[in-house]
Coordinates of C-alpha atoms in Angstrom, one line a residue:
D1 CA 88.4 125.4 94.7
A2 CA 91.8 126.7 95.9
D3 CA 92.0 127.8 99.5
S4 CA 94.0 130.9 101.0
S5 CA 97.4 128.6 100.6
G6 CA 96.7 128.2 97.0
M7 CA 96.2 124.2 97.3
H8 CA 93.3 122.4 95.4
E9 CA 92.6 119.3 94.0
I10 CA 91.9 118.0 90.7
C11 CA 90.1 114.5 90.1
L12 CA 91.0 113.0 86.8
T13 CA 88.7 111.5 84.3
A14 CA 89.4 109.4 81.4
F15 CA 88.8 112.1 79.1
H16 CA 91.1 114.8 81.1
D17 CA 93.6 116.0 78.9
W18 CA 96.4 115.0 81.5
T19 CA 95.2 111.3 81.7
G20 CA 97.8 109.2 80.5
K21 CA 100.6 111.8 80.2
K22 CA 103.8 112.0 82.1
L23 CA 104.3 114.7 84.5
S24 CA 107.2 115.8 82.4
D25 CA 105.0 116.2 79.6
L26 CA 102.6 118.9 81.1
A27 CA 103.1 122.5 80.7
L28 CA 102.8 123.4 84.5
E29 CA 104.2 126.8 84.8
D30 CA 102.5 128.2 88.0
E31 CA 101.4 124.9 89.8
L32 CA 103.1 122.0 91.5
I33 CA 101.6 118.7 92.0
I34 CA 102.7 117.6 95.3
F35 CA 101.2 114.2 95.7
I36 CA 98.6 112.0 94.1
R37 CA 96.0 109.7 95.6
R38 CA 95.6 106.4 93.5
K39 CA 93.3 103.8 94.6
G40 CA 93.8 104.5 98.1
N41 CA 97.3 104.9 97.8
T42 CA 99.5 108.2 98.2
L43 CA 102.4 108.7 95.4
I44 CA 105.0 111.2 95.4
P45 CA 105.1 112.1 91.8
Y46 CA 108.4 112.4 89.6
G47 CA 108.7 113.6 86.1
D48 CA 108.2 110.1 84.7
T49 CA 104.8 109.4 86.6
V50 CA 102.1 108.6 84.2
L51 CA 98.7 109.9 85.3
S52 CA 95.5 107.9 85.3
A53 CA 91.8 108.4 85.2
G54 CA 90.9 108.3 88.8
D55 CA 93.9 110.0 90.4
L56 CA 93.3 112.7 92.6
L57 CA 96.1 115.3 92.1
Y58 CA 97.0 117.9 95.2
V59 CA 98.2 121.0 93.5
I60 CA 99.7 124.1 95.0
S61 CA 99.2 127.0 92.6
K62 CA 101.4 130.3 92.7
P63 CA 99.5 133.0 94.2
S64 CA 97.8 135.7 91.9
S65 CA 99.2 138.9 92.4
E66 CA 96.0 140.8 92.8
E67 CA 96.3 144.3 94.0

């Protein structure tokens, strides 16, 4: 769940649409993956980073304009 800062976590399963894809291949318009936890290590993601099952993605989302 997103908190007030718009940050949330996504845990990739083997069946997630993003598993096995490069970050540069994802159509992320209002989200930014700021880091990845993989097997106890913290990774700074780049466009050529390939996402794996079990990755925990830390994502910031653009706040929605609710008025």
